[in-house]
Amino acid sequence: MLDSKLVESITAIAHQAGDAIMSIYQRDFAIYEKSDKSPLTEADLAAHNCIVDGLKAVSDLPILSEESADIPWSERQTWTQYWLVDPLDGTKEFIKKNGEFTVNIALIDNGEPVFGVVYAPVLKQTYVGIVGKGAYKLEGDGRRVAITPKAKTDNEEWRVVGSRSHQSPDIQALLTKLGGNPELVAMGSSLKLCLVAEGAAHLYPRLGPTSEWDTGAADAVVRAAGGKVTVIESAANVFDEHAKPLSYNQKESVLNPYFLVSC
């Protein structure tokens, strides 16, 4: 199913959603409050509609989007493959207009992300990952650059990615545990995972709440690049060598456990 034509189509859909977002980003926009008190903008809805229409035109698989997440578990648990979408990941970054937000489209197969596109429209950067075939970054000038995680060497300090808008008090304890003088790299949205995938950071420990659509696409990019996204069972034991990979659509709740992105 996942041939080069479909990869190009999904990438184009992400770019079209990014265009829809940017048309709103460049003017004043309305902000609403969702039931969980998180912000929602016109841009989230515009991107959602763009992606859903685009996916329906090229695929008959079901779609789970943050903006249409009220699909009952009784239906979702019958899915073997589906599209997992966050039309605008990093809404707070969008509202702040710092450019650190993304469009996320992932293909999930039996609980595992096998393909993902992450597009940052302000930065004009696109990350694409096909598990088993590799990952690459599309620059604004159209260049395709293969990406891979980078292990820390003995003569360098740890570079650890942290959230721009959702800092966890456990992060400082982790930095202390790493020793030396680790650098905390602040970043918004799913770009945090992509920084590890492309070797710009060594680790991204997420010790705070996320949902499956926040991570699915970038998780696929990390795995395709050769990295890992594993479950953290305890904040006191982040580096568990027996940790399980993050999984998707395996329970009624779409909330993720804590996780670690590493090479």
mmCIF file of C-alpha atoms in Angstrom:
data_model
loop_
_atom_site.group_PDB
_atom_site.id
_atom_site.type_symbol
_atom_site.label_atom_id
_atom_site.label_comp_id
_atom_site.label_asym_id
_atom_site.label_seq_id
_atom_site.Cartn_x
_atom_site.Cartn_y
_atom_site.Cartn_z
ATOM 1 C CA MET A 1 0.000 0.000 0.000
ATOM 2 C CA LEU A 2 2.736 2.461 0.975
ATOM 3 C CA ASP A 3 4.371 3.212 -2.371
ATOM 4 C CA SER A 4 6.304 6.314 -3.436
ATOM 5 C CA LYS A 5 3.222 7.856 -5.008
ATOM 6 C CA LEU A 6 1.275 7.650 -1.745
ATOM 7 C CA VAL A 7 4.232 9.049 0.220
ATOM 8 C CA GLU A 8 4.335 12.018 -2.156
ATOM 9 C CA SER A 9 0.558 12.462 -1.879
ATOM 10 C CA ILE A 10 0.593 12.502 1.933
ATOM 11 C CA THR A 11 3.528 14.911 1.945
ATOM 12 C CA ALA A 12 1.602 17.191 -0.422
ATOM 13 C CA ILE A 13 -1.472 17.004 1.836
ATOM 14 C CA ALA A 14 0.653 18.082 4.823
ATOM 15 C CA HIS A 15 1.978 21.017 2.795
ATOM 16 C CA GLN A 16 -1.548 22.009 1.735
ATOM 17 C CA ALA A 17 -2.633 21.956 5.376
ATOM 18 C CA GLY A 18 0.391 24.095 6.195
ATOM 19 C CA ASP A 19 -0.677 26.613 3.552
ATOM 20 C CA ALA A 20 -4.143 26.747 5.109
ATOM 21 C CA ILE A 21 -2.577 27.361 8.512
ATOM 22 C CA MET A 22 -0.279 30.086 7.219
ATOM 23 C CA SER A 23 -3.148 32.005 5.615
ATOM 24 C CA ILE A 24 -4.604 32.353 9.119
ATOM 25 C CA TYR A 25 -1.277 32.734 10.941
ATOM 26 C CA GLN A 26 -0.553 35.940 9.036
ATOM 27 C CA ARG A 27 -3.682 37.703 10.284
ATOM 28 C CA ASP A 28 -5.735 38.006 13.448
ATOM 29 C CA PHE A 29 -7.540 34.777 14.285
ATOM 30 C CA ALA A 30 -10.171 33.515 16.687
ATOM 31 C CA ILE A 31 -9.194 31.323 19.641
ATOM 32 C CA TYR A 32 -11.636 28.907 21.257
ATOM 33 C CA GLU A 33 -11.396 26.738 24.345
ATOM 34 C CA LYS A 34 -11.861 22.983 24.077
ATOM 35 C CA SER A 35 -13.495 20.858 26.753
ATOM 36 C CA ASP A 36 -10.078 20.068 28.261
ATOM 37 C CA LYS A 37 -9.336 23.820 28.490
ATOM 38 C CA SER A 38 -6.665 23.643 25.777
ATOM 39 C CA PRO A 39 -6.776 26.259 23.005
ATOM 40 C CA LEU A 40 -8.245 25.701 19.556
ATOM 41 C CA THR A 41 -7.899 28.110 16.646
ATOM 42 C CA GLU A 42 -9.430 28.564 13.222
ATOM 43 C CA ALA A 43 -6.194 27.157 11.855
ATOM 44 C CA ASP A 44 -6.625 23.785 13.625
ATOM 45 C CA LEU A 45 -10.013 23.342 11.978
ATOM 46 C CA ALA A 46 -8.887 24.545 8.554
ATOM 47 C CA ALA A 47 -5.941 22.131 8.584
ATOM 48 C CA HIS A 48 -8.135 19.294 9.849
ATOM 49 C CA ASN A 49 -10.613 19.717 7.009
ATOM 50 C CA CYS A 50 -7.813 19.942 4.457
ATOM 51 C CA ILE A 51 -6.142 16.750 5.695
ATOM 52 C CA VAL A 52 -9.321 14.706 6.040
ATOM 53 C CA ASP A 53 -10.464 15.639 2.541
ATOM 54 C CA GLY A 54 -7.012 14.863 1.164
ATOM 55 C CA LEU A 55 -6.715 11.496 2.898
ATOM 56 C CA LYS A 56 -10.178 10.412 1.788
ATOM 57 C CA ALA A 57 -9.185 11.149 -1.800
ATOM 58 C CA VAL A 58 -6.180 8.788 -1.720
ATOM 59 C CA SER A 59 -7.119 6.147 0.883
ATOM 60 C CA ASP A 60 -10.113 4.342 2.348
ATOM 61 C CA LEU A 61 -8.500 3.793 5.757
ATOM 62 C CA PRO A 62 -10.166 5.283 8.854
ATOM 63 C CA ILE A 63 -8.860 8.576 10.237
ATOM 64 C CA LEU A 64 -8.317 9.577 13.861
ATOM 65 C CA SER A 65 -7.664 13.299 14.175
ATOM 66 C CA GLU A 66 -7.346 15.427 17.273
ATOM 67 C CA GLU A 67 -10.235 17.499 15.959
ATOM 68 C CA SER A 68 -12.497 14.456 15.435
ATOM 69 C CA ALA A 69 -11.397 12.245 18.293
ATOM 70 C CA ASP A 70 -14.827 11.195 19.573
ATOM 71 C CA ILE A 71 -14.721 7.829 17.790
ATOM 72 C CA PRO A 72 -15.778 5.145 20.295
ATOM 73 C CA TRP A 73 -13.296 2.507 21.413
ATOM 74 C CA SER A 74 -15.703 -0.202 20.235
ATOM 75 C CA GLU A 75 -15.059 1.021 16.689
ATOM 76 C CA ARG A 76 -11.388 1.939 17.009
ATOM 77 C CA GLN A 77 -10.377 -1.430 18.432
ATOM 78 C CA THR A 78 -11.392 -3.101 15.159
ATOM 79 C CA TRP A 79 -8.870 -1.054 13.173
ATOM 80 C CA THR A 80 -5.671 -2.715 11.975
ATOM 81 C CA GLN A 81 -4.495 0.277 9.927
ATOM 82 C CA TYR A 82 -5.526 3.913 10.188
ATOM 83 C CA TRP A 83 -4.327 7.473 9.729
ATOM 84 C CA LEU A 84 -3.417 9.322 12.924
ATOM 85 C CA VAL A 85 -3.508 13.096 12.506
ATOM 86 C CA ASP A 86 -2.700 16.201 14.475
ATOM 87 C CA PRO A 87 -3.651 19.026 12.104
ATOM 88 C CA LEU A 88 -1.798 21.638 14.155
ATOM 89 C CA ASP A 89 0.531 20.350 16.836
ATOM 90 C CA GLY A 90 1.755 23.143 19.071
ATOM 91 C CA THR A 91 -1.295 25.385 19.143
ATOM 92 C CA LYS A 92 0.263 27.408 21.972
ATOM 93 C CA GLU A 93 3.327 27.995 19.796
ATOM 94 C CA PHE A 94 1.026 29.048 16.955
ATOM 95 C CA ILE A 95 -0.704 31.561 19.216
ATOM 96 C CA LYS A 96 2.676 32.878 20.403
ATOM 97 C CA LYS A 97 3.742 33.093 16.730
ATOM 98 C CA ASN A 98 7.152 31.558 17.346
ATOM 99 C CA GLY A 99 6.921 29.188 14.363
ATOM 100 C CA GLU A 100 7.449 25.980 16.369
ATOM 101 C CA PHE A 101 4.291 24.148 15.320
ATOM 102 C CA THR A 102 3.712 21.296 12.914
ATOM 103 C CA VAL A 103 1.274 19.340 10.786
ATOM 104 C CA ASN A 104 1.442 15.633 11.692
ATOM 105 C CA ILE A 105 0.164 12.718 9.598
ATOM 106 C CA ALA A 106 1.014 9.117 10.531
ATOM 107 C CA LEU A 107 0.081 5.682 9.268
ATOM 108 C CA ILE A 108 -0.416 3.206 12.119
ATOM 109 C CA ASP A 109 -0.265 -0.520 11.409
ATOM 110 C CA ASN A 110 -1.267 -2.928 14.187
ATOM 111 C CA GLY A 111 -0.324 -0.459 16.901
ATOM 112 C CA GLU A 112 2.976 0.667 15.375
ATOM 113 C CA PRO A 113 3.757 3.856 13.426
ATOM 114 C CA VAL A 114 5.139 2.784 10.037
ATOM 115 C CA PHE A 115 5.084 6.069 8.138
ATOM 116 C CA GLY A 116 4.982 9.704 9.186
ATOM 117 C CA VAL A 117 5.152 13.211 7.788
ATOM 118 C CA VAL A 118 5.898 16.184 10.040
ATOM 119 C CA TYR A 119 5.716 19.607 8.399
ATOM 120 C CA ALA A 120 6.715 22.896 10.034
ATOM 121 C CA PRO A 121 5.202 25.527 7.703
ATOM 122 C CA VAL A 122 6.944 28.598 9.153
ATOM 123 C CA LEU A 123 10.338 26.883 9.129
ATOM 124 C CA LYS A 124 9.592 25.273 5.740
ATOM 125 C CA GLN A 125 10.989 21.973 6.958
ATOM 126 C CA THR A 126 9.435 18.576 6.306
ATOM 127 C CA TYR A 127 10.422 15.332 8.002
ATOM 128 C CA VAL A 128 9.405 12.061 6.351
ATOM 129 C CA GLY A 129 9.961 8.604 7.800
ATOM 130 C CA ILE A 130 9.193 5.188 6.315
ATOM 131 C CA VAL A 131 10.065 2.461 8.804
ATOM 132 C CA GLY A 132 12.380 -0.051 7.166
ATOM 133 C CA LYS A 133 13.346 2.366 4.396
ATOM 134 C CA GLY A 134 14.820 5.349 6.235
ATOM 135 C CA ALA A 135 14.007 8.957 7.027
ATOM 136 C CA TYR A 136 14.800 12.255 5.390
ATOM 137 C CA LYS A 137 14.296 15.978 5.750
ATOM 138 C CA LEU A 138 13.017 18.187 2.955
ATOM 139 C CA GLU A 139 14.522 21.646 3.149
ATOM 140 C CA GLY A 140 12.718 24.754 1.926
ATOM 141 C CA ASP A 141 14.706 24.704 -1.327
ATOM 142 C CA GLY A 142 13.555 21.158 -2.077
ATOM 143 C CA ARG A 143 16.770 19.372 -1.074
ATOM 144 C CA ARG A 144 16.257 15.901 0.420
ATOM 145 C CA VAL A 145 18.689 15.133 3.246
ATOM 146 C CA ALA A 146 18.887 11.714 4.879
ATOM 147 C CA ILE A 147 18.726 11.896 8.680
ATOM 148 C CA THR A 148 19.880 9.626 11.466
ATOM 149 C CA PRO A 149 20.187 9.977 15.275
ATOM 150 C CA LYS A 150 23.538 10.727 16.856
ATOM 151 C CA ALA A 151 24.898 8.957 19.921
ATOM 152 C CA LYS A 152 26.655 11.072 22.527
ATOM 153 C CA THR A 153 30.442 10.810 22.456
ATOM 154 C CA ASP A 154 32.671 10.916 25.529
ATOM 155 C CA ASN A 155 33.990 14.395 24.747
ATOM 156 C CA GLU A 156 30.661 16.178 24.426
ATOM 157 C CA GLU A 157 27.866 17.189 26.780
ATOM 158 C CA TRP A 158 24.365 15.792 26.614
ATOM 159 C CA ARG A 159 21.896 17.750 24.468
ATOM 160 C CA VAL A 160 18.433 17.117 25.905
ATOM 161 C CA VAL A 161 15.244 18.367 24.279
ATOM 162 C CA GLY A 162 12.587 19.911 26.500
ATOM 163 C CA SER A 163 9.167 21.382 25.881
ATOM 164 C CA ARG A 164 8.825 25.088 25.115
ATOM 165 C CA SER A 165 5.409 25.358 26.823
ATOM 166 C CA HIS A 166 5.153 22.306 29.099
ATOM 167 C CA GLN A 167 8.248 22.024 31.287
ATOM 168 C CA SER A 168 8.189 19.162 33.785
ATOM 169 C CA PRO A 169 9.815 19.495 37.221
ATOM 170 C CA ASP A 170 11.278 16.014 36.700
ATOM 171 C CA ILE A 171 13.454 17.269 33.843
ATOM 172 C CA GLN A 172 15.886 19.109 36.124
ATOM 173 C CA ALA A 173 16.336 15.975 38.200
ATOM 174 C CA LEU A 174 17.125 14.039 35.035
ATOM 175 C CA LEU A 175 19.669 16.628 33.891
ATOM 176 C CA THR A 176 21.384 16.385 37.270
ATOM 177 C CA LYS A 177 21.447 12.593 36.994
ATOM 178 C CA LEU A 178 23.126 12.774 33.567
ATOM 179 C CA GLY A 179 26.075 14.628 35.093
ATOM 180 C CA GLY A 180 28.414 17.100 33.464
ATOM 181 C CA ASN A 181 26.847 20.233 32.059
ATOM 182 C CA PRO A 182 23.946 19.043 29.883
ATOM 183 C CA GLU A 183 22.295 21.496 27.528
ATOM 184 C CA LEU A 184 18.504 21.768 27.544
ATOM 185 C CA VAL A 185 17.217 22.538 24.066
ATOM 186 C CA ALA A 186 13.748 24.118 24.280
ATOM 187 C CA MET A 187 11.430 23.334 21.382
ATOM 188 C CA GLY A 188 7.697 23.156 20.718
ATOM 189 C CA SER A 189 5.469 20.516 19.116
ATOM 190 C CA SER A 190 6.606 17.241 17.514
ATOM 191 C CA LEU A 191 9.793 18.993 16.383
ATOM 192 C CA LYS A 192 11.245 17.768 19.678
ATOM 193 C CA LEU A 193 11.245 14.173 18.457
ATOM 194 C CA CYS A 194 12.565 15.247 15.059
ATOM 195 C CA LEU A 195 15.584 16.915 16.659
ATOM 196 C CA VAL A 196 16.638 13.521 18.011
ATOM 197 C CA ALA A 197 15.842 11.825 14.702
ATOM 198 C CA GLU A 198 18.200 14.157 12.809
ATOM 199 C CA GLY A 199 20.985 14.044 15.396
ATOM 200 C CA ALA A 200 20.579 17.625 16.646
ATOM 201 C CA ALA A 201 19.940 16.325 20.185
ATOM 202 C CA HIS A 202 20.707 13.094 22.021
ATOM 203 C CA LEU A 203 17.586 12.619 24.127
ATOM 204 C CA TYR A 204 14.003 13.736 24.493
ATOM 205 C CA PRO A 205 12.472 12.515 27.765
ATOM 206 C CA ARG A 206 8.757 13.293 27.959
ATOM 207 C CA LEU A 207 7.727 13.329 31.599
ATOM 208 C CA GLY A 208 4.370 14.976 31.058
ATOM 209 C CA PRO A 209 1.049 14.351 29.300
ATOM 210 C CA THR A 210 0.712 13.859 25.537
ATOM 211 C CA SER A 211 -1.806 12.203 23.268
ATOM 212 C CA GLU A 212 -1.166 9.676 20.527
ATOM 213 C CA TRP A 213 -1.721 12.186 17.720
ATOM 214 C CA ASP A 214 1.001 14.383 19.253
ATOM 215 C CA THR A 215 3.640 11.708 18.673
ATOM 216 C CA GLY A 216 2.551 9.278 15.939
ATOM 217 C CA ALA A 217 4.084 10.961 12.875
ATOM 218 C CA ALA A 218 7.336 12.022 14.532
ATOM 219 C CA ASP A 219 7.599 8.608 16.224
ATOM 220 C CA ALA A 220 7.596 7.057 12.727
ATOM 221 C CA VAL A 221 10.320 9.495 11.655
ATOM 222 C CA VAL A 222 12.456 8.569 14.681
ATOM 223 C CA ARG A 223 12.051 4.845 14.129
ATOM 224 C CA ALA A 224 12.682 5.128 10.400
ATOM 225 C CA ALA A 225 15.842 7.136 11.099
ATOM 226 C CA GLY A 226 17.120 4.408 13.410
ATOM 227 C CA GLY A 227 16.087 5.797 16.792
ATOM 228 C CA LYS A 228 13.783 4.555 19.530
ATOM 229 C CA VAL A 229 10.686 5.833 21.319
ATOM 230 C CA THR A 230 10.234 3.781 24.468
ATOM 231 C CA VAL A 231 7.873 3.853 27.430
ATOM 232 C CA ILE A 232 9.123 5.269 30.738
ATOM 233 C CA GLU A 233 7.516 3.244 33.512
ATOM 234 C CA SER A 234 9.010 5.437 36.247
ATOM 235 C CA ALA A 235 10.610 8.876 36.239
ATOM 236 C CA ALA A 236 13.250 7.387 38.513
ATOM 237 C CA ASN A 237 14.215 4.828 35.847
ATOM 238 C CA VAL A 238 14.226 6.684 32.540
ATOM 239 C CA PHE A 239 16.972 4.541 30.975
ATOM 240 C CA ASP A 240 15.354 1.097 31.214
ATOM 241 C CA GLU A 241 17.056 -1.199 28.723
ATOM 242 C CA HIS A 242 13.973 -3.436 28.722
ATOM 243 C CA ALA A 243 11.536 -0.611 27.991
ATOM 244 C CA LYS A 244 8.784 -1.310 25.486
ATOM 245 C CA PRO A 245 8.201 0.773 22.350
ATOM 246 C CA LEU A 246 5.395 3.312 22.480
ATOM 247 C CA SER A 247 2.226 1.769 21.003
ATOM 248 C CA TYR A 248 -0.951 3.183 19.470
ATOM 249 C CA ASN A 249 -4.661 2.411 19.617
ATOM 250 C CA GLN A 250 -4.173 -0.403 22.112
ATOM 251 C CA LYS A 251 -6.540 0.974 24.752
ATOM 252 C CA GLU A 252 -9.588 3.177 25.115
ATOM 253 C CA SER A 253 -7.603 6.209 26.254
ATOM 254 C CA VAL A 254 -5.504 8.010 23.648
ATOM 255 C CA LEU A 255 -3.166 9.434 26.306
ATOM 256 C CA ASN A 256 0.462 8.353 26.048
ATOM 257 C CA PRO A 257 2.535 7.124 28.968
ATOM 258 C CA TYR A 258 5.789 8.955 29.670
ATOM 259 C CA PHE A 259 8.375 8.128 27.023
ATOM 260 C CA LEU A 260 12.004 8.547 25.987
ATOM 261 C CA VAL A 261 13.268 9.344 22.491
ATOM 262 C CA SER A 262 16.853 8.185 21.980
ATOM 263 C CA CYS A 263 19.221 6.664 19.444
#
